[in-house]
Amino acid sequence: MKTLDPLAGISAFLAVAETSSFSRAADRLAMSRPTVSAQVQELERRMGVRLLQRTTRSVALTEAGEAYYQALSGVLPQIREAERAATSFQQEAIGRIRVSAPPDLGSDHLAPLVAEFLKLNPGISIDLDLSMDAVNLVEEKFDLAIRGTISIEPNVVTRQIGASPIQVCATPDYVQRHGRPERPEDLARHACLHFARLRWGRVWHFSRKDEKVRVPVVPRFECNEGRSLLSAALAGAGVALLPGFVVGPAVRAGRLAVLLEDWAIATIPIHAVYPANRHIAAKVKTFVGFLADRLGRHPDILAE
């Protein structure tokens, strides 16, 4: 049997040299004796020199074999240490995690959780990149993305770690000046603050029991980032359609009023997305599990 792996041949040679026996070398390496013999023969063939002198009763190093053994005697421990260092990233929660997340979720929610996570896991560092763009995880070398909307793409694994209901909100002052909408259709006469990346486009969807209503909107203000729309809503510019994780604190503080409360809108799933790989690093698994636990306790996010 020939092998293309020179390290396999080296391991076999060193084992035979140290035990003076193909059988004992095979036992040490958990291989069959013919496999060990074949690997040593392939190593000798590739090098063009005989390393072992074989007789029916013994195995001894040739002069070339002795020189080769002395040169290699420190190699295997280094290789094993290198393997241990590499596999530790798979088995232990250590290393750096590159994470992509949207700004409206990242700044207010993920950043404080990252700080808590780092205290609990001193062997991990995190690089958090805040962007509305759906990054290519493999090409841009991200370990993980947290996304509020999901676009199916090849070679990724997704895990839902939470969800946040969408709400229609405006300031109490705006409602006093312009009236409270009683039905979704009433929004046509209101100044609508629209999230530009809404997957339905400029149409707001509502449902109540078996009734479904689609409301086309002509935005008074349109933006691709939730916190900017929140600022506009808090300034009294109009009615905003935003997820609970953006408007929740302002609602609880009385700065925003929830409108059309008896109508259901959508719920935004929050996903952890990472490259498809059977060997997900322990650091990523640990971080995703932590986020799912903490986000599940958040008042504006439903548990996974």
PDB file of N, CA, C and O in Angstrom, residues 64-127:
ATOM      1  N   ALA A  64      22.141   5.432   7.299  1.00  0.00           N
ATOM      2  CA  ALA A  64      21.260   6.519   6.866  1.00  0.00           C
ATOM      3  C   ALA A  64      20.044   6.615   7.784  1.00  0.00           C
ATOM      4  O   ALA A  64      19.584   7.710   8.128  1.00  0.00           O
ATOM      5  N   GLY A  65      19.546   5.439   8.176  1.00  0.00           N
ATOM      6  CA  GLY A  65      18.394   5.427   9.067  1.00  0.00           C
ATOM      7  C   GLY A  65      18.696   6.045  10.415  1.00  0.00           C
ATOM      8  O   GLY A  65      17.867   6.757  11.000  1.00  0.00           O
ATOM      9  N   GLU A  66      19.911   5.792  10.950  1.00  0.00           N
ATOM     10  CA  GLU A  66      20.320   6.368  12.232  1.00  0.00           C
ATOM     11  C   GLU A  66      20.388   7.889  12.131  1.00  0.00           C
ATOM     12  O   GLU A  66      19.908   8.608  13.027  1.00  0.00           O
ATOM     13  N   ALA A  67      20.965   8.392  11.036  1.00  0.00           N
ATOM     14  CA  ALA A  67      21.047   9.854  10.859  1.00  0.00           C
ATOM     15  C   ALA A  67      19.647  10.466  10.730  1.00  0.00           C
ATOM     16  O   ALA A  67      19.359  11.534  11.290  1.00  0.00           O
ATOM     17  N   TYR A  68      18.792   9.770   9.994  1.00  0.00           N
ATOM     18  CA  TYR A  68      17.425  10.269   9.796  1.00  0.00           C
ATOM     19  C   TYR A  68      16.656  10.275  11.119  1.00  0.00           C
ATOM     20  O   TYR A  68      15.934  11.222  11.445  1.00  0.00           O
ATOM     21  N   TYR A  69      16.836   9.206  11.905  1.00  0.00           N
ATOM     22  CA  TYR A  69      16.149   9.104  13.198  1.00  0.00           C
ATOM     23  C   TYR A  69      16.583  10.232  14.138  1.00  0.00           C
ATOM     24  O   TYR A  69      15.756  10.866  14.804  1.00  0.00           O
ATOM     25  N   GLN A  70      17.870  10.510  14.197  1.00  0.00           N
ATOM     26  CA  GLN A  70      18.362  11.561  15.080  1.00  0.00           C
ATOM     27  C   GLN A  70      17.801  12.925  14.663  1.00  0.00           C
ATOM     28  O   GLN A  70      17.466  13.757  15.514  1.00  0.00           O
ATOM     29  N   ALA A  71      17.695  13.141  13.360  1.00  0.00           N
ATOM     30  CA  ALA A  71      17.185  14.426  12.875  1.00  0.00           C
ATOM     31  C   ALA A  71      15.690  14.588  13.166  1.00  0.00           C
ATOM     32  O   ALA A  71      15.196  15.700  13.380  1.00  0.00           O
ATOM     33  N   LEU A  72      14.976  13.456  13.192  1.00  0.00           N
ATOM     34  CA  LEU A  72      13.517  13.514  13.346  1.00  0.00           C
ATOM     35  C   LEU A  72      13.033  13.311  14.775  1.00  0.00           C
ATOM     36  O   LEU A  72      11.841  13.472  15.046  1.00  0.00           O
ATOM     37  N   SER A  73      13.890  12.955  15.676  1.00  0.00           N
ATOM     38  CA  SER A  73      13.440  12.521  17.002  1.00  0.00           C
ATOM     39  C   SER A  73      12.605  13.571  17.730  1.00  0.00           C
ATOM     40  O   SER A  73      11.789  13.226  18.589  1.00  0.00           O
ATOM     41  N   GLY A  74      12.789  14.853  17.401  1.00  0.00           N
ATOM     42  CA  GLY A  74      11.983  15.888  18.077  1.00  0.00           C
ATOM     43  C   GLY A  74      10.790  16.349  17.287  1.00  0.00           C
ATOM     44  O   GLY A  74      10.052  17.240  17.730  1.00  0.00           O
ATOM     45  N   VAL A  75      10.565  15.740  16.119  1.00  0.00           N
ATOM     46  CA  VAL A  75       9.504  16.245  15.243  1.00  0.00           C
ATOM     47  C   VAL A  75       8.110  15.864  15.733  1.00  0.00           C
ATOM     48  O   VAL A  75       7.210  16.698  15.799  1.00  0.00           O
ATOM     49  N   LEU A  76       7.914  14.590  16.078  1.00  0.00           N
ATOM     50  CA  LEU A  76       6.558  14.141  16.431  1.00  0.00           C
ATOM     51  C   LEU A  76       5.980  14.885  17.630  1.00  0.00           C
ATOM     52  O   LEU A  76       4.805  15.259  17.616  1.00  0.00           O
ATOM     53  N   PRO A  77       6.732  15.108  18.707  1.00  0.00           N
ATOM     54  CA  PRO A  77       6.155  15.898  19.800  1.00  0.00           C
ATOM     55  C   PRO A  77       5.698  17.277  19.344  1.00  0.00           C
ATOM     56  O   PRO A  77       4.660  17.786  19.801  1.00  0.00           O
ATOM     57  N   GLN A  78       6.447  17.898  18.418  1.00  0.00           N
ATOM     58  CA  GLN A  78       6.042  19.202  17.905  1.00  0.00           C
ATOM     59  C   GLN A  78       4.763  19.091  17.094  1.00  0.00           C
ATOM     60  O   GLN A  78       3.878  19.949  17.171  1.00  0.00           O
ATOM     61  N   ILE A  79       4.667  18.025  16.297  1.00  0.00           N
ATOM     62  CA  ILE A  79       3.457  17.819  15.497  1.00  0.00           C
ATOM     63  C   ILE A  79       2.253  17.591  16.404  1.00  0.00           C
ATOM     64  O   ILE A  79       1.169  18.145  16.199  1.00  0.00           O
ATOM     65  N   ARG A  80       2.443  16.783  17.429  1.00  0.00           N
ATOM     66  CA  ARG A  80       1.334  16.510  18.346  1.00  0.00           C
ATOM     67  C   ARG A  80       0.911  17.779  19.081  1.00  0.00           C
ATOM     68  O   ARG A  80      -0.275  18.008  19.329  1.00  0.00           O
ATOM     69  N   GLU A  81       1.873  18.612  19.428  1.00  0.00           N
ATOM     70  CA  GLU A  81       1.541  19.881  20.089  1.00  0.00           C
ATOM     71  C   GLU A  81       0.787  20.798  19.138  1.00  0.00           C
ATOM     72  O   GLU A  81      -0.159  21.486  19.537  1.00  0.00           O
ATOM     73  N   ALA A  82       1.199  20.802  17.864  1.00  0.00           N
ATOM     74  CA  ALA A  82       0.492  21.616  16.874  1.00  0.00           C
ATOM     75  C   ALA A  82      -0.939  21.118  16.699  1.00  0.00           C
ATOM     76  O   ALA A  82      -1.886  21.908  16.596  1.00  0.00           O
ATOM     77  N   GLU A  83      -1.114  19.788  16.654  1.00  0.00           N
ATOM     78  CA  GLU A  83      -2.460  19.226  16.547  1.00  0.00           C
ATOM     79  C   GLU A  83      -3.291  19.575  17.773  1.00  0.00           C
ATOM     80  O   GLU A  83      -4.478  19.914  17.667  1.00  0.00           O
ATOM     81  N   ARG A  84      -2.677  19.499  18.959  1.00  0.00           N
ATOM     82  CA  ARG A  84      -3.410  19.831  20.180  1.00  0.00           C
ATOM     83  C   ARG A  84      -3.852  21.293  20.173  1.00  0.00           C
ATOM     84  O   ARG A  84      -4.977  21.627  20.544  1.00  0.00           O
ATOM     85  N   ALA A  85      -2.943  22.162  19.698  1.00  0.00           N
ATOM     86  CA  ALA A  85      -3.282  23.582  19.647  1.00  0.00           C
ATOM     87  C   ALA A  85      -4.442  23.836  18.691  1.00  0.00           C
ATOM     88  O   ALA A  85      -5.338  24.637  18.971  1.00  0.00           O
ATOM     89  N   ALA A  86      -4.439  23.129  17.545  1.00  0.00           N
ATOM     90  CA  ALA A  86      -5.511  23.327  16.569  1.00  0.00           C
ATOM     91  C   ALA A  86      -6.832  22.758  17.066  1.00  0.00           C
ATOM     92  O   ALA A  86      -7.878  23.407  16.983  1.00  0.00           O
ATOM     93  N   THR A  87      -6.813  21.539  17.606  1.00  0.00           N
ATOM     94  CA  THR A  87      -8.056  20.909  18.040  1.00  0.00           C
ATOM     95  C   THR A  87      -8.624  21.566  19.295  1.00  0.00           C
ATOM     96  O   THR A  87      -9.817  21.443  19.569  1.00  0.00           O
ATOM     97  N   SER A  88      -7.790  22.275  20.035  1.00  0.00           N
ATOM     98  CA  SER A  88      -8.306  22.945  21.230  1.00  0.00           C
ATOM     99  C   SER A  88      -9.370  23.975  20.873  1.00  0.00           C
ATOM    100  O   SER A  88     -10.284  24.227  21.649  1.00  0.00           O
ATOM    101  N   PHE A  89      -9.272  24.556  19.663  1.00  0.00           N
ATOM    102  CA  PHE A  89     -10.281  25.527  19.245  1.00  0.00           C
ATOM    103  C   PHE A  89     -11.617  24.842  18.992  1.00  0.00           C
ATOM    104  O   PHE A  89     -12.670  25.458  19.086  1.00  0.00           O
ATOM    105  N   GLN A  90     -11.571  23.556  18.649  1.00  0.00           N
ATOM    106  CA  GLN A  90     -12.797  22.804  18.438  1.00  0.00           C
ATOM    107  C   GLN A  90     -13.394  22.338  19.763  1.00  0.00           C
ATOM    108  O   GLN A  90     -14.605  22.255  19.912  1.00  0.00           O
ATOM    109  N   GLN A  91     -12.528  22.048  20.737  1.00  0.00           N
ATOM    110  CA  GLN A  91     -12.980  21.431  21.971  1.00  0.00           C
ATOM    111  C   GLN A  91     -13.118  22.403  23.131  1.00  0.00           C
ATOM    112  O   GLN A  91     -13.858  22.149  24.071  1.00  0.00           O
ATOM    113  N   GLU A  92     -12.385  23.520  23.074  1.00  0.00           N
ATOM    114  CA  GLU A  92     -12.405  24.479  24.166  1.00  0.00           C
ATOM    115  C   GLU A  92     -12.923  25.827  23.672  1.00  0.00           C
ATOM    116  O   GLU A  92     -12.742  26.181  22.514  1.00  0.00           O
ATOM    117  N   ALA A  93     -13.575  26.566  24.554  1.00  0.00           N
ATOM    118  CA  ALA A  93     -14.111  27.891  24.200  1.00  0.00           C
ATOM    119  C   ALA A  93     -12.987  28.916  24.292  1.00  0.00           C
ATOM    120  O   ALA A  93     -12.857  29.656  25.267  1.00  0.00           O
ATOM    121  N   ILE A  94     -12.147  28.945  23.247  1.00  0.00           N
ATOM    122  CA  ILE A  94     -11.047  29.889  23.197  1.00  0.00           C
ATOM    123  C   ILE A  94     -10.939  30.453  21.789  1.00  0.00           C
ATOM    124  O   ILE A  94     -11.438  29.862  20.832  1.00  0.00           O
ATOM    125  N   GLY A  95     -10.287  31.607  21.654  1.00  0.00           N
ATOM    126  CA  GLY A  95     -10.027  32.186  20.343  1.00  0.00           C
ATOM    127  C   GLY A  95     -10.865  33.436  20.091  1.00  0.00           C
ATOM    128  O   GLY A  95     -11.590  33.927  20.956  1.00  0.00           O
ATOM    129  N   ARG A  96     -10.760  33.955  18.867  1.00  0.00           N
ATOM    130  CA  ARG A  96     -11.466  35.168  18.458  1.00  0.00           C
ATOM    131  C   ARG A  96     -12.677  34.803  17.603  1.00  0.00           C
ATOM    132  O   ARG A  96     -12.592  33.933  16.735  1.00  0.00           O
ATOM    133  N   ILE A  97     -13.797  35.476  17.843  1.00  0.00           N
ATOM    134  CA  ILE A  97     -15.015  35.278  17.054  1.00  0.00           C
ATOM    135  C   ILE A  97     -15.302  36.558  16.283  1.00  0.00           C
ATOM    136  O   ILE A  97     -15.428  37.636  16.874  1.00  0.00           O
ATOM    137  N   ARG A  98     -15.421  36.443  14.965  1.00  0.00           N
ATOM    138  CA  ARG A  98     -15.824  37.583  14.133  1.00  0.00           C
ATOM    139  C   ARG A  98     -17.333  37.497  13.923  1.00  0.00           C
ATOM    140  O   ARG A  98     -17.847  36.522  13.373  1.00  0.00           O
ATOM    141  N   VAL A  99     -18.040  38.534  14.353  1.00  0.00           N
ATOM    142  CA  VAL A  99     -19.506  38.533  14.342  1.00  0.00           C
ATOM    143  C   VAL A  99     -20.006  39.733  13.547  1.00  0.00           C
ATOM    144  O   VAL A  99     -19.536  40.858  13.723  1.00  0.00           O
ATOM    145  N   SER A 100     -20.983  39.485  12.683  1.00  0.00           N
ATOM    146  CA  SER A 100     -21.672  40.561  11.962  1.00  0.00           C
ATOM    147  C   SER A 100     -23.092  40.680  12.506  1.00  0.00           C
ATOM    148  O   SER A 100     -23.756  39.675  12.762  1.00  0.00           O
ATOM    149  N   ALA A 101     -23.558  41.915  12.700  1.00  0.00           N
ATOM    150  CA  ALA A 101     -24.909  42.127  13.237  1.00  0.00           C
ATOM    151  C   ALA A 101     -25.428  43.482  12.765  1.00  0.00           C
ATOM    152  O   ALA A 101     -24.640  44.400  12.490  1.00  0.00           O
ATOM    153  N   PRO A 102     -26.754  43.654  12.683  1.00  0.00           N
ATOM    154  CA  PRO A 102     -27.317  44.958  12.314  1.00  0.00           C
ATOM    155  C   PRO A 102     -27.143  45.960  13.444  1.00  0.00           C
ATOM    156  O   PRO A 102     -27.177  45.587  14.624  1.00  0.00           O
ATOM    157  N   PRO A 103     -26.952  47.241  13.112  1.00  0.00           N
ATOM    158  CA  PRO A 103     -26.690  48.246  14.151  1.00  0.00           C
ATOM    159  C   PRO A 103     -27.804  48.368  15.192  1.00  0.00           C
ATOM    160  O   PRO A 103     -27.518  48.523  16.385  1.00  0.00           O
ATOM    161  N   ASP A 104     -29.077  48.307  14.764  1.00  0.00           N
ATOM    162  CA  ASP A 104     -30.157  48.526  15.731  1.00  0.00           C
ATOM    163  C   ASP A 104     -30.259  47.391  16.745  1.00  0.00           C
ATOM    164  O   ASP A 104     -30.735  47.580  17.860  1.00  0.00           O
ATOM    165  N   LEU A 105     -29.790  46.217  16.393  1.00  0.00           N
ATOM    166  CA  LEU A 105     -29.749  45.100  17.346  1.00  0.00           C
ATOM    167  C   LEU A 105     -28.402  45.041  18.056  1.00  0.00           C
ATOM    168  O   LEU A 105     -28.324  44.738  19.248  1.00  0.00           O
ATOM    169  N   GLY A 106     -27.342  45.388  17.333  1.00  0.00           N
ATOM    170  CA  GLY A 106     -26.005  45.245  17.884  1.00  0.00           C
ATOM    171  C   GLY A 106     -25.658  46.244  18.959  1.00  0.00           C
ATOM    172  O   GLY A 106     -25.161  45.877  20.033  1.00  0.00           O
ATOM    173  N   SER A 107     -25.917  47.522  18.703  1.00  0.00           N
ATOM    174  CA  SER A 107     -25.485  48.559  19.646  1.00  0.00           C
ATOM    175  C   SER A 107     -26.216  48.470  20.979  1.00  0.00           C
ATOM    176  O   SER A 107     -25.610  48.531  22.050  1.00  0.00           O
ATOM    177  N   ASP A 108     -27.540  48.349  20.923  1.00  0.00           N
ATOM    178  CA  ASP A 108     -28.339  48.423  22.143  1.00  0.00           C
ATOM    179  C   ASP A 108     -28.470  47.096  22.874  1.00  0.00           C
ATOM    180  O   ASP A 108     -28.683  47.073  24.087  1.00  0.00           O
ATOM    181  N   HIS A 109     -28.349  45.992  22.151  1.00  0.00           N
ATOM    182  CA  HIS A 109     -28.625  44.694  22.767  1.00  0.00           C
ATOM    183  C   HIS A 109     -27.410  43.771  22.787  1.00  0.00           C
ATOM    184  O   HIS A 109     -27.092  43.181  23.813  1.00  0.00           O
ATOM    185  N   LEU A 110     -26.750  43.609  21.621  1.00  0.00           N
ATOM    186  CA  LEU A 110     -25.643  42.662  21.585  1.00  0.00           C
ATOM    187  C   LEU A 110     -24.403  43.182  22.313  1.00  0.00           C
ATOM    188  O   LEU A 110     -23.717  42.416  22.992  1.00  0.00           O
ATOM    189  N   ALA A 111     -24.101  44.461  22.152  1.00  0.00           N
ATOM    190  CA  ALA A 111     -22.878  44.986  22.766  1.00  0.00           C
ATOM    191  C   ALA A 111     -22.843  44.766  24.284  1.00  0.00           C
ATOM    192  O   ALA A 111     -21.827  44.304  24.824  1.00  0.00           O
ATOM    193  N   PRO A 112     -23.922  45.051  25.022  1.00  0.00           N
ATOM    194  CA  PRO A 112     -23.886  44.749  26.471  1.00  0.00           C
ATOM    195  C   PRO A 112     -23.744  43.262  26.759  1.00  0.00           C
ATOM    196  O   PRO A 112     -23.075  42.869  27.726  1.00  0.00           O
ATOM    197  N   LEU A 113     -24.364  42.424  25.907  1.00  0.00           N
ATOM    198  CA  LEU A 113     -24.237  40.982  26.120  1.00  0.00           C
ATOM    199  C   LEU A 113     -22.821  40.503  25.818  1.00  0.00           C
ATOM    200  O   LEU A 113     -22.312  39.594  26.479  1.00  0.00           O
ATOM    201  N   VAL A 114     -22.188  41.093  24.801  1.00  0.00           N
ATOM    202  CA  VAL A 114     -20.798  40.758  24.500  1.00  0.00           C
ATOM    203  C   VAL A 114     -19.913  41.056  25.710  1.00  0.00           C
ATOM    204  O   VAL A 114     -19.051  40.258  26.092  1.00  0.00           O
ATOM    205  N   ALA A 115     -20.139  42.219  26.333  1.00  0.00           N
ATOM    206  CA  ALA A 115     -19.342  42.582  27.512  1.00  0.00           C
ATOM    207  C   ALA A 115     -19.511  41.551  28.626  1.00  0.00           C
ATOM    208  O   ALA A 115     -18.529  41.138  29.266  1.00  0.00           O
ATOM    209  N   GLU A 116     -20.749  41.105  28.853  1.00  0.00           N
ATOM    210  CA  GLU A 116     -20.997  40.091  29.882  1.00  0.00           C
ATOM    211  C   GLU A 116     -20.347  38.768  29.501  1.00  0.00           C
ATOM    212  O   GLU A 116     -19.724  38.095  30.340  1.00  0.00           O
ATOM    213  N   PHE A 117     -20.461  38.395  28.221  1.00  0.00           N
ATOM    214  CA  PHE A 117     -19.900  37.134  27.752  1.00  0.00           C
ATOM    215  C   PHE A 117     -18.383  37.101  27.913  1.00  0.00           C
ATOM    216  O   PHE A 117     -17.797  36.081  28.303  1.00  0.00           O
ATOM    217  N   LEU A 118     -17.729  38.224  27.617  1.00  0.00           N
ATOM    218  CA  LEU A 118     -16.268  38.275  27.714  1.00  0.00           C
ATOM    219  C   LEU A 118     -15.804  38.103  29.156  1.00  0.00           C
ATOM    220  O   LEU A 118     -14.751  37.503  29.418  1.00  0.00           O
ATOM    221  N   LYS A 119     -16.575  38.615  30.114  1.00  0.00           N
ATOM    222  CA  LYS A 119     -16.226  38.426  31.524  1.00  0.00           C
ATOM    223  C   LYS A 119     -16.305  36.953  31.914  1.00  0.00           C
ATOM    224  O   LYS A 119     -15.498  36.463  32.696  1.00  0.00           O
ATOM    225  N   LEU A 120     -17.289  36.263  31.349  1.00  0.00           N
ATOM    226  CA  LEU A 120     -17.487  34.852  31.683  1.00  0.00           C
ATOM    227  C   LEU A 120     -16.533  33.928  30.934  1.00  0.00           C
ATOM    228  O   LEU A 120     -16.320  32.780  31.351  1.00  0.00           O
ATOM    229  N   ASN A 121     -15.977  34.409  29.823  1.00  0.00           N
ATOM    230  CA  ASN A 121     -15.138  33.563  28.971  1.00  0.00           C
ATOM    231  C   ASN A 121     -13.833  34.297  28.639  1.00  0.00           C
ATOM    232  O   ASN A 121     -13.672  34.852  27.544  1.00  0.00           O
ATOM    233  N   PRO A 122     -12.894  34.302  29.563  1.00  0.00           N
ATOM    234  CA  PRO A 122     -11.657  35.073  29.367  1.00  0.00           C
ATOM    235  C   PRO A 122     -10.791  34.582  28.218  1.00  0.00           C
ATOM    236  O   PRO A 122      -9.909  35.310  27.760  1.00  0.00           O
ATOM    237  N   GLY A 123     -11.034  33.374  27.728  1.00  0.00           N
ATOM    238  CA  GLY A 123     -10.233  32.856  26.616  1.00  0.00           C
ATOM    239  C   GLY A 123     -10.747  33.262  25.252  1.00  0.00           C
ATOM    240  O   GLY A 123     -10.182  32.877  24.231  1.00  0.00           O
ATOM    241  N   ILE A 124     -11.841  34.031  25.209  1.00  0.00           N
ATOM    242  CA  ILE A 124     -12.455  34.410  23.936  1.00  0.00           C
ATOM    243  C   ILE A 124     -12.361  35.915  23.731  1.00  0.00           C
ATOM    244  O   ILE A 124     -12.539  36.686  24.665  1.00  0.00           O
ATOM    245  N   SER A 125     -12.096  36.318  22.494  1.00  0.00           N
ATOM    246  CA  SER A 125     -12.170  37.712  22.071  1.00  0.00           C
ATOM    247  C   SER A 125     -13.225  37.812  20.973  1.00  0.00           C
ATOM    248  O   SER A 125     -13.459  36.852  20.239  1.00  0.00           O
ATOM    249  N   ILE A 126     -13.862  38.969  20.858  1.00  0.00           N
ATOM    250  CA  ILE A 126     -14.937  39.143  19.873  1.00  0.00           C
ATOM    251  C   ILE A 126     -14.688  40.391  19.036  1.00  0.00           C
ATOM    252  O   ILE A 126     -14.390  41.461  19.567  1.00  0.00           O
ATOM    253  N   ASP A 127     -14.835  40.234  17.743  1.00  0.00           N
ATOM    254  CA  ASP A 127     -14.780  41.333  16.778  1.00  0.00           C
ATOM    255  C   ASP A 127     -16.201  41.512  16.245  1.00  0.00           C
ATOM    256  O   ASP A 127     -16.677  40.693  15.461  1.00  0.00           O
TER     257      ASP A 127
END
